[in-house]
PDB file of C-alpha atoms in Angstrom:
ATOM      1  CA  UNK Z   1      83.931 -19.645 -18.822  1.00 50.00           C
ATOM      2  CA  UNK Z   2      85.609 -21.967 -20.964  1.00 61.00           C
ATOM      3  CA  UNK Z   3      86.914 -21.649 -24.796  1.00 53.00           C
ATOM      4  CA  UNK Z   4      83.334 -22.581 -25.988  1.00 60.00           C
ATOM      5  CA  UNK Z   5      82.021 -19.400 -24.446  1.00 50.00           C
ATOM      6  CA  UNK Z   6      79.909 -21.147 -21.644  1.00 47.00           C
ATOM      7  CA  UNK Z   7      80.192 -23.029 -18.401  1.00 45.00           C
ATOM      8  CA  UNK Z   8      80.660 -26.823 -18.175  1.00 49.00           C
ATOM      9  CA  UNK Z   9      77.192 -28.121 -17.745  1.00 53.00           C
ATOM     10  CA  UNK Z  10      75.792 -31.493 -17.147  1.00 58.00           C
ATOM     11  CA  UNK Z  11      73.971 -33.647 -19.624  1.00 59.00           C
ATOM     12  CA  UNK Z  12      70.766 -32.120 -20.941  1.00 89.00           C
ATOM     13  CA  UNK Z  13      67.945 -33.270 -23.397  1.00 94.00           C
ATOM     14  CA  UNK Z  14      66.886 -30.898 -26.275  1.00 96.00           C
ATOM     15  CA  UNK Z  15      64.895 -31.270 -29.538  1.00 97.00           C
ATOM     16  CA  UNK Z  16      66.775 -29.897 -32.618  1.00 97.00           C
ATOM     17  CA  UNK Z  17      66.814 -30.165 -36.545  1.00 97.00           C
ATOM     18  CA  UNK Z  18      69.712 -32.156 -38.026  1.00 97.00           C
ATOM     19  CA  UNK Z  19      71.879 -31.374 -40.980  1.00 95.00           C
ATOM     20  CA  UNK Z  20      73.598 -34.656 -41.981  1.00 94.00           C
ATOM     21  CA  UNK Z  21      76.949 -33.927 -43.742  1.00 94.00           C
ATOM     22  CA  UNK Z  22      79.822 -35.747 -45.384  1.00 93.00           C
ATOM     23  CA  UNK Z  23      81.980 -33.810 -42.839  1.00 94.00           C
ATOM     24  CA  UNK Z  24      82.565 -33.534 -39.181  1.00 97.00           C
ATOM     25  CA  UNK Z  25      82.093 -30.264 -37.080  1.00 97.00           C
ATOM     26  CA  UNK Z  26      83.993 -30.084 -33.726  1.00 97.00           C
ATOM     27  CA  UNK Z  27      83.217 -27.920 -30.691  1.00 96.00           C
ATOM     28  CA  UNK Z  28      84.868 -24.461 -31.093  1.00 95.00           C
ATOM     29  CA  UNK Z  29      85.382 -25.068 -34.656  1.00 95.00           C
ATOM     30  CA  UNK Z  30      84.236 -23.264 -37.898  1.00 95.00           C
ATOM     31  CA  UNK Z  31      82.376 -24.581 -41.080  1.00 95.00           C
ATOM     32  CA  UNK Z  32      81.355 -23.069 -44.245  1.00 95.00           C
ATOM     33  CA  UNK Z  33      78.022 -24.569 -45.548  1.00 96.00           C
ATOM     34  CA  UNK Z  34      76.101 -24.323 -48.919  1.00 94.00           C
ATOM     35  CA  UNK Z  35      72.413 -24.333 -48.269  1.00 94.00           C
ATOM     36  CA  UNK Z  36      69.984 -24.651 -51.303  1.00 93.00           C
ATOM     37  CA  UNK Z  37      67.535 -27.442 -50.398  1.00 93.00           C
ATOM     38  CA  UNK Z  38      64.253 -25.832 -49.042  1.00 93.00           C
ATOM     39  CA  UNK Z  39      64.020 -27.932 -46.091  1.00 94.00           C
ATOM     40  CA  UNK Z  40      67.533 -26.393 -44.834  1.00 95.00           C
ATOM     41  CA  UNK Z  41      66.687 -22.964 -46.117  1.00 95.00           C
ATOM     42  CA  UNK Z  42      63.602 -23.074 -43.867  1.00 95.00           C
ATOM     43  CA  UNK Z  43      65.699 -24.447 -41.181  1.00 96.00           C
ATOM     44  CA  UNK Z  44      68.223 -22.120 -41.216  1.00 96.00           C
ATOM     45  CA  UNK Z  45      65.759 -19.057 -41.377  1.00 96.00           C
ATOM     46  CA  UNK Z  46      63.989 -20.687 -38.328  1.00 96.00           C
ATOM     47  CA  UNK Z  47      67.445 -21.100 -36.442  1.00 97.00           C
ATOM     48  CA  UNK Z  48      68.215 -17.540 -37.219  1.00 96.00           C
ATOM     49  CA  UNK Z  49      65.128 -16.038 -36.170  1.00 96.00           C
ATOM     50  CA  UNK Z  50      64.950 -18.022 -32.942  1.00 96.00           C
ATOM     51  CA  UNK Z  51      68.804 -17.592 -32.400  1.00 95.00           C
ATOM     52  CA  UNK Z  52      68.767 -21.466 -31.961  1.00 97.00           C
ATOM     53  CA  UNK Z  53      71.378 -24.151 -33.004  1.00 97.00           C
ATOM     54  CA  UNK Z  54      70.925 -27.079 -35.497  1.00 98.00           C
ATOM     55  CA  UNK Z  55      72.823 -30.123 -35.179  1.00 98.00           C
ATOM     56  CA  UNK Z  56      75.640 -31.436 -37.499  1.00 97.00           C
ATOM     57  CA  UNK Z  57      76.339 -35.116 -37.851  1.00 97.00           C
ATOM     58  CA  UNK Z  58      78.413 -37.340 -40.342  1.00 96.00           C
ATOM     59  CA  UNK Z  59      76.404 -39.128 -42.574  1.00 95.00           C
ATOM     60  CA  UNK Z  60      76.379 -42.848 -41.956  1.00 90.00           C
ATOM     61  CA  UNK Z  61      74.420 -44.028 -44.915  1.00 83.00           C
ATOM     62  CA  UNK Z  62      72.772 -42.057 -47.489  1.00 70.00           C
ATOM     63  CA  UNK Z  63      73.742 -38.629 -49.334  1.00 64.00           C
ATOM     64  CA  UNK Z  64      73.596 -35.012 -48.314  1.00 58.00           C
ATOM     65  CA  UNK Z  65      71.064 -34.200 -51.082  1.00 62.00           C
ATOM     66  CA  UNK Z  66      67.648 -35.800 -51.516  1.00 62.00           C
ATOM     67  CA  UNK Z  67      66.112 -38.296 -49.135  1.00 66.00           C
ATOM     68  CA  UNK Z  68      66.984 -38.061 -45.542  1.00 69.00           C
ATOM     69  CA  UNK Z  69      70.312 -39.648 -44.789  1.00 79.00           C
ATOM     70  CA  UNK Z  70      71.189 -41.797 -41.591  1.00 88.00           C
ATOM     71  CA  UNK Z  71      73.420 -39.907 -39.300  1.00 94.00           C
ATOM     72  CA  UNK Z  72      75.952 -41.008 -36.872  1.00 96.00           C
ATOM     73  CA  UNK Z  73      74.621 -40.932 -33.353  1.00 96.00           C
ATOM     74  CA  UNK Z  74      77.268 -38.186 -32.017  1.00 98.00           C
ATOM     75  CA  UNK Z  75      77.188 -34.803 -33.526  1.00 98.00           C
ATOM     76  CA  UNK Z  76      77.880 -31.090 -32.592  1.00 98.00           C
ATOM     77  CA  UNK Z  77      75.572 -28.339 -32.312  1.00 98.00           C
ATOM     78  CA  UNK Z  78      75.980 -25.627 -35.141  1.00 98.00           C
ATOM     79  CA  UNK Z  79      75.501 -21.893 -34.053  1.00 97.00           C
ATOM     80  CA  UNK Z  80      74.996 -19.706 -37.290  1.00 97.00           C
ATOM     81  CA  UNK Z  81      77.483 -16.856 -37.132  1.00 95.00           C
ATOM     82  CA  UNK Z  82      77.139 -15.446 -40.593  1.00 95.00           C
ATOM     83  CA  UNK Z  83      74.577 -15.696 -43.337  1.00 95.00           C
ATOM     84  CA  UNK Z  84      74.730 -14.677 -46.907  1.00 95.00           C
ATOM     85  CA  UNK Z  85      72.506 -15.218 -49.914  1.00 91.00           C
ATOM     86  CA  UNK Z  86      74.808 -14.259 -53.116  1.00 88.00           C
ATOM     87  CA  UNK Z  87      72.073 -15.612 -55.248  1.00 89.00           C
ATOM     88  CA  UNK Z  88      68.384 -16.372 -54.899  1.00 88.00           C
ATOM     89  CA  UNK Z  89      67.904 -19.785 -53.279  1.00 88.00           C
ATOM     90  CA  UNK Z  90      71.483 -20.317 -52.200  1.00 94.00           C
ATOM     91  CA  UNK Z  91      72.418 -19.567 -48.659  1.00 96.00           C
ATOM     92  CA  UNK Z  92      76.027 -19.380 -47.608  1.00 97.00           C
ATOM     93  CA  UNK Z  93      76.329 -20.036 -43.667  1.00 97.00           C
ATOM     94  CA  UNK Z  94      79.449 -19.890 -41.529  1.00 96.00           C
ATOM     95  CA  UNK Z  95      78.744 -21.949 -38.244  1.00 97.00           C
ATOM     96  CA  UNK Z  96      80.675 -22.434 -35.069  1.00 96.00           C
ATOM     97  CA  UNK Z  97      80.548 -25.747 -33.443  1.00 97.00           C
ATOM     98  CA  UNK Z  98      78.998 -25.776 -29.677  1.00 96.00           C
ATOM     99  CA  UNK Z  99      78.585 -28.935 -27.648  1.00 96.00           C
ATOM    100  CA  UNK Z 100      78.687 -32.373 -28.679  1.00 97.00           C
ATOM    101  CA  UNK Z 101      75.416 -34.422 -28.404  1.00 97.00           C
ATOM    102  CA  UNK Z 102      74.212 -38.031 -28.768  1.00 97.00           C
ATOM    103  CA  UNK Z 103      70.964 -38.723 -30.667  1.00 97.00           C
ATOM    104  CA  UNK Z 104      68.374 -40.475 -28.581  1.00 97.00           C
ATOM    105  CA  UNK Z 105      65.558 -40.738 -31.405  1.00 96.00           C
ATOM    106  CA  UNK Z 106      64.742 -39.067 -34.592  1.00 95.00           C
ATOM    107  CA  UNK Z 107      61.541 -38.223 -36.650  1.00 94.00           C
ATOM    108  CA  UNK Z 108      61.245 -36.899 -40.303  1.00 93.00           C
ATOM    109  CA  UNK Z 109      59.030 -34.121 -40.995  1.00 92.00           C
ATOM    110  CA  UNK Z 110      57.007 -34.011 -44.237  1.00 92.00           C
ATOM    111  CA  UNK Z 111      59.360 -31.848 -46.036  1.00 90.00           C
ATOM    112  CA  UNK Z 112      62.132 -34.220 -45.274  1.00 89.00           C
ATOM    113  CA  UNK Z 113      63.828 -32.381 -42.459  1.00 94.00           C
ATOM    114  CA  UNK Z 114      65.277 -34.712 -39.981  1.00 95.00           C
ATOM    115  CA  UNK Z 115      64.725 -33.919 -36.167  1.00 96.00           C
ATOM    116  CA  UNK Z 116      66.191 -35.412 -33.275  1.00 97.00           C
ATOM    117  CA  UNK Z 117      65.815 -35.586 -29.665  1.00 97.00           C
ATOM    118  CA  UNK Z 118      69.498 -35.449 -28.350  1.00 97.00           C
ATOM    119  CA  UNK Z 119      71.588 -35.715 -25.016  1.00 97.00           C
ATOM    120  CA  UNK Z 120      73.912 -32.858 -24.731  1.00 96.00           C
ATOM    121  CA  UNK Z 121      77.243 -34.354 -23.761  1.00 95.00           C
ATOM    122  CA  UNK Z 122      78.918 -32.928 -20.588  1.00 89.00           C
ATOM    123  CA  UNK Z 123      82.281 -31.155 -21.424  1.00 84.00           C
ATOM    124  CA  UNK Z 124      85.499 -32.779 -19.811  1.00 83.00           C
ATOM    125  CA  UNK Z 125      86.999 -30.819 -17.236  1.00 88.00           C
ATOM    126  CA  UNK Z 126      90.146 -28.802 -18.430  1.00 91.00           C
ATOM    127  CA  UNK Z 127      93.390 -30.983 -18.526  1.00 94.00           C
ATOM    128  CA  UNK Z 128      96.859 -29.782 -19.531  1.00 96.00           C
ATOM    129  CA  UNK Z 129      98.597 -31.310 -22.631  1.00 96.00           C
ATOM    130  CA  UNK Z 130     100.717 -33.962 -21.217  1.00 96.00           C
ATOM    131  CA  UNK Z 131     104.572 -33.785 -21.739  1.00 95.00           C
ATOM    132  CA  UNK Z 132     104.426 -36.659 -23.904  1.00 95.00           C
ATOM    133  CA  UNK Z 133     102.166 -34.815 -26.471  1.00 96.00           C
ATOM    134  CA  UNK Z 134     103.879 -31.372 -26.124  1.00 95.00           C
ATOM    135  CA  UNK Z 135     105.411 -31.953 -29.433  1.00 95.00           C
ATOM    136  CA  UNK Z 136     101.732 -31.439 -30.997  1.00 96.00           C
ATOM    137  CA  UNK Z 137     101.996 -27.749 -30.234  1.00 96.00           C
ATOM    138  CA  UNK Z 138     104.420 -26.512 -32.512  1.00 95.00           C
ATOM    139  CA  UNK Z 139     102.589 -28.042 -35.548  1.00 95.00           C
ATOM    140  CA  UNK Z 140      99.161 -26.680 -34.276  1.00 96.00           C
ATOM    141  CA  UNK Z 141     100.606 -23.218 -33.490  1.00 96.00           C
ATOM    142  CA  UNK Z 142     102.012 -22.886 -37.217  1.00 95.00           C
ATOM    143  CA  UNK Z 143      98.802 -24.109 -38.697  1.00 95.00           C
ATOM    144  CA  UNK Z 144      96.724 -21.667 -36.509  1.00 95.00           C
ATOM    145  CA  UNK Z 145      99.003 -18.859 -37.551  1.00 94.00           C
ATOM    146  CA  UNK Z 146      98.646 -19.956 -41.407  1.00 95.00           C
ATOM    147  CA  UNK Z 147      95.052 -20.323 -41.228  1.00 92.00           C
ATOM    148  CA  UNK Z 148      94.248 -17.209 -39.288  1.00 91.00           C
ATOM    149  CA  UNK Z 149      91.354 -16.360 -36.875  1.00 89.00           C
ATOM    150  CA  UNK Z 150      88.757 -16.758 -39.228  1.00 87.00           C
ATOM    151  CA  UNK Z 151      89.446 -20.503 -39.812  1.00 88.00           C
ATOM    152  CA  UNK Z 152      90.688 -21.030 -36.292  1.00 92.00           C
ATOM    153  CA  UNK Z 153      88.841 -18.694 -34.023  1.00 89.00           C
ATOM    154  CA  UNK Z 154      90.239 -17.170 -31.070  1.00 89.00           C
ATOM    155  CA  UNK Z 155      90.945 -17.483 -28.218  1.00 90.00           C
ATOM    156  CA  UNK Z 156      93.268 -20.328 -28.861  1.00 94.00           C
ATOM    157  CA  UNK Z 157      93.744 -22.642 -25.877  1.00 95.00           C
ATOM    158  CA  UNK Z 158      97.097 -24.144 -26.473  1.00 96.00           C
ATOM    159  CA  UNK Z 159      97.229 -25.382 -22.868  1.00 94.00           C
ATOM    160  CA  UNK Z 160      93.955 -27.168 -23.100  1.00 96.00           C
ATOM    161  CA  UNK Z 161      94.093 -30.799 -24.203  1.00 97.00           C
ATOM    162  CA  UNK Z 162      90.401 -30.885 -25.358  1.00 96.00           C
ATOM    163  CA  UNK Z 163      90.949 -27.723 -27.558  1.00 97.00           C
ATOM    164  CA  UNK Z 164      94.241 -29.070 -29.018  1.00 97.00           C
ATOM    165  CA  UNK Z 165      92.586 -32.359 -29.799  1.00 97.00           C
ATOM    166  CA  UNK Z 166      89.827 -30.963 -31.537  1.00 97.00           C
ATOM    167  CA  UNK Z 167      91.818 -28.471 -33.639  1.00 97.00           C
ATOM    168  CA  UNK Z 168      94.400 -31.103 -34.545  1.00 97.00           C
ATOM    169  CA  UNK Z 169      91.687 -33.523 -35.637  1.00 97.00           C
ATOM    170  CA  UNK Z 170      90.236 -30.870 -38.013  1.00 95.00           C
ATOM    171  CA  UNK Z 171      93.421 -30.529 -39.773  1.00 93.00           C
ATOM    172  CA  UNK Z 172      94.939 -34.042 -40.000  1.00 94.00           C
ATOM    173  CA  UNK Z 173      94.378 -35.538 -43.533  1.00 91.00           C
ATOM    174  CA  UNK Z 174      92.259 -38.449 -42.584  1.00 93.00           C
ATOM    175  CA  UNK Z 175      88.887 -39.796 -43.658  1.00 95.00           C
ATOM    176  CA  UNK Z 176      85.830 -38.359 -41.970  1.00 95.00           C
ATOM    177  CA  UNK Z 177      84.937 -41.567 -40.437  1.00 96.00           C
ATOM    178  CA  UNK Z 178      88.322 -41.344 -38.503  1.00 97.00           C
ATOM    179  CA  UNK Z 179      87.596 -37.924 -37.548  1.00 97.00           C
ATOM    180  CA  UNK Z 180      83.975 -38.914 -36.329  1.00 97.00           C
ATOM    181  CA  UNK Z 181      85.695 -41.616 -33.968  1.00 97.00           C
ATOM    182  CA  UNK Z 182      87.784 -39.024 -32.509  1.00 97.00           C
ATOM    183  CA  UNK Z 183      84.803 -36.693 -31.969  1.00 97.00           C
ATOM    184  CA  UNK Z 184      83.077 -39.326 -30.100  1.00 97.00           C
ATOM    185  CA  UNK Z 185      85.947 -40.031 -27.586  1.00 96.00           C
ATOM    186  CA  UNK Z 186      85.246 -38.742 -24.195  1.00 94.00           C
ATOM    187  CA  UNK Z 187      88.570 -38.925 -22.989  1.00 95.00           C
ATOM    188  CA  UNK Z 188      90.824 -35.773 -24.503  1.00 96.00           C
ATOM    189  CA  UNK Z 189      93.997 -37.428 -23.341  1.00 96.00           C
ATOM    190  CA  UNK Z 190      93.321 -40.548 -25.640  1.00 97.00           C
ATOM    191  CA  UNK Z 191      92.496 -38.342 -28.385  1.00 97.00           C
ATOM    192  CA  UNK Z 192      95.872 -36.880 -28.018  1.00 97.00           C
ATOM    193  CA  UNK Z 193      97.621 -39.904 -27.869  1.00 97.00           C
ATOM    194  CA  UNK Z 194      96.055 -41.423 -30.969  1.00 97.00           C
ATOM    195  CA  UNK Z 195      96.726 -37.987 -32.876  1.00 97.00           C
ATOM    196  CA  UNK Z 196     100.406 -38.081 -31.631  1.00 96.00           C
ATOM    197  CA  UNK Z 197     101.005 -41.643 -32.780  1.00 96.00           C
ATOM    198  CA  UNK Z 198      99.360 -40.762 -36.134  1.00 95.00           C
ATOM    199  CA  UNK Z 199     101.528 -37.731 -36.739  1.00 95.00           C
ATOM    200  CA  UNK Z 200     104.796 -39.086 -35.362  1.00 94.00           C
ATOM    201  CA  UNK Z 201     104.553 -42.075 -37.699  1.00 94.00           C
ATOM    202  CA  UNK Z 202     104.507 -39.673 -40.417  1.00 91.00           C
ATOM    203  CA  UNK Z 203     107.508 -37.570 -38.911  1.00 90.00           C
ATOM    204  CA  UNK Z 204     105.304 -34.457 -38.734  1.00 89.00           C
ATOM    205  CA  UNK Z 205     105.868 -34.001 -34.836  1.00 86.00           C
ATOM    206  CA  UNK Z 206     108.636 -35.326 -32.467  1.00 80.00           C
TER     207      UNK Z 206
END
């Protein structure tokens, strides 16, 4: 098993509902969502009943609320970990990122919910963090300690280049589109190189 909790799998096609957002979810990451539109309340209820994920994608054009937004083609499966309704019509969700996917086609339901036929992307084989990027680890270890396991869930995998790259991308102060580009990279070592260059330029790592 890997840190995502499942065996590495080859590409697979599935049909899922989509939740376009102004942010990016990464495999193994945690995200809090405030859900109040009826289409997404219904979606969440169905996903919880069926124990099924939905897809989170960064919005390419449009807005989170109202008419269906156009999502970027690569997103991440969202598995509901916790759900709470502090007041009627407001659902607070905590989701955890699963596998990445690429949208093949989309359709819009009468209630405005976007559904997609997606290809689940195969997870890369585990790779060690190269010596040239080892300087990233002290920063990530400190942030993980500060955030705690609720915001950076265990098990931590500081020896896994993919895990390290995803967690660092979550915390770097860059625009969502830059995070999206890093999510889309299939090569975890390229992701680490980009992150190391960015952070070293700002004297945050050696």
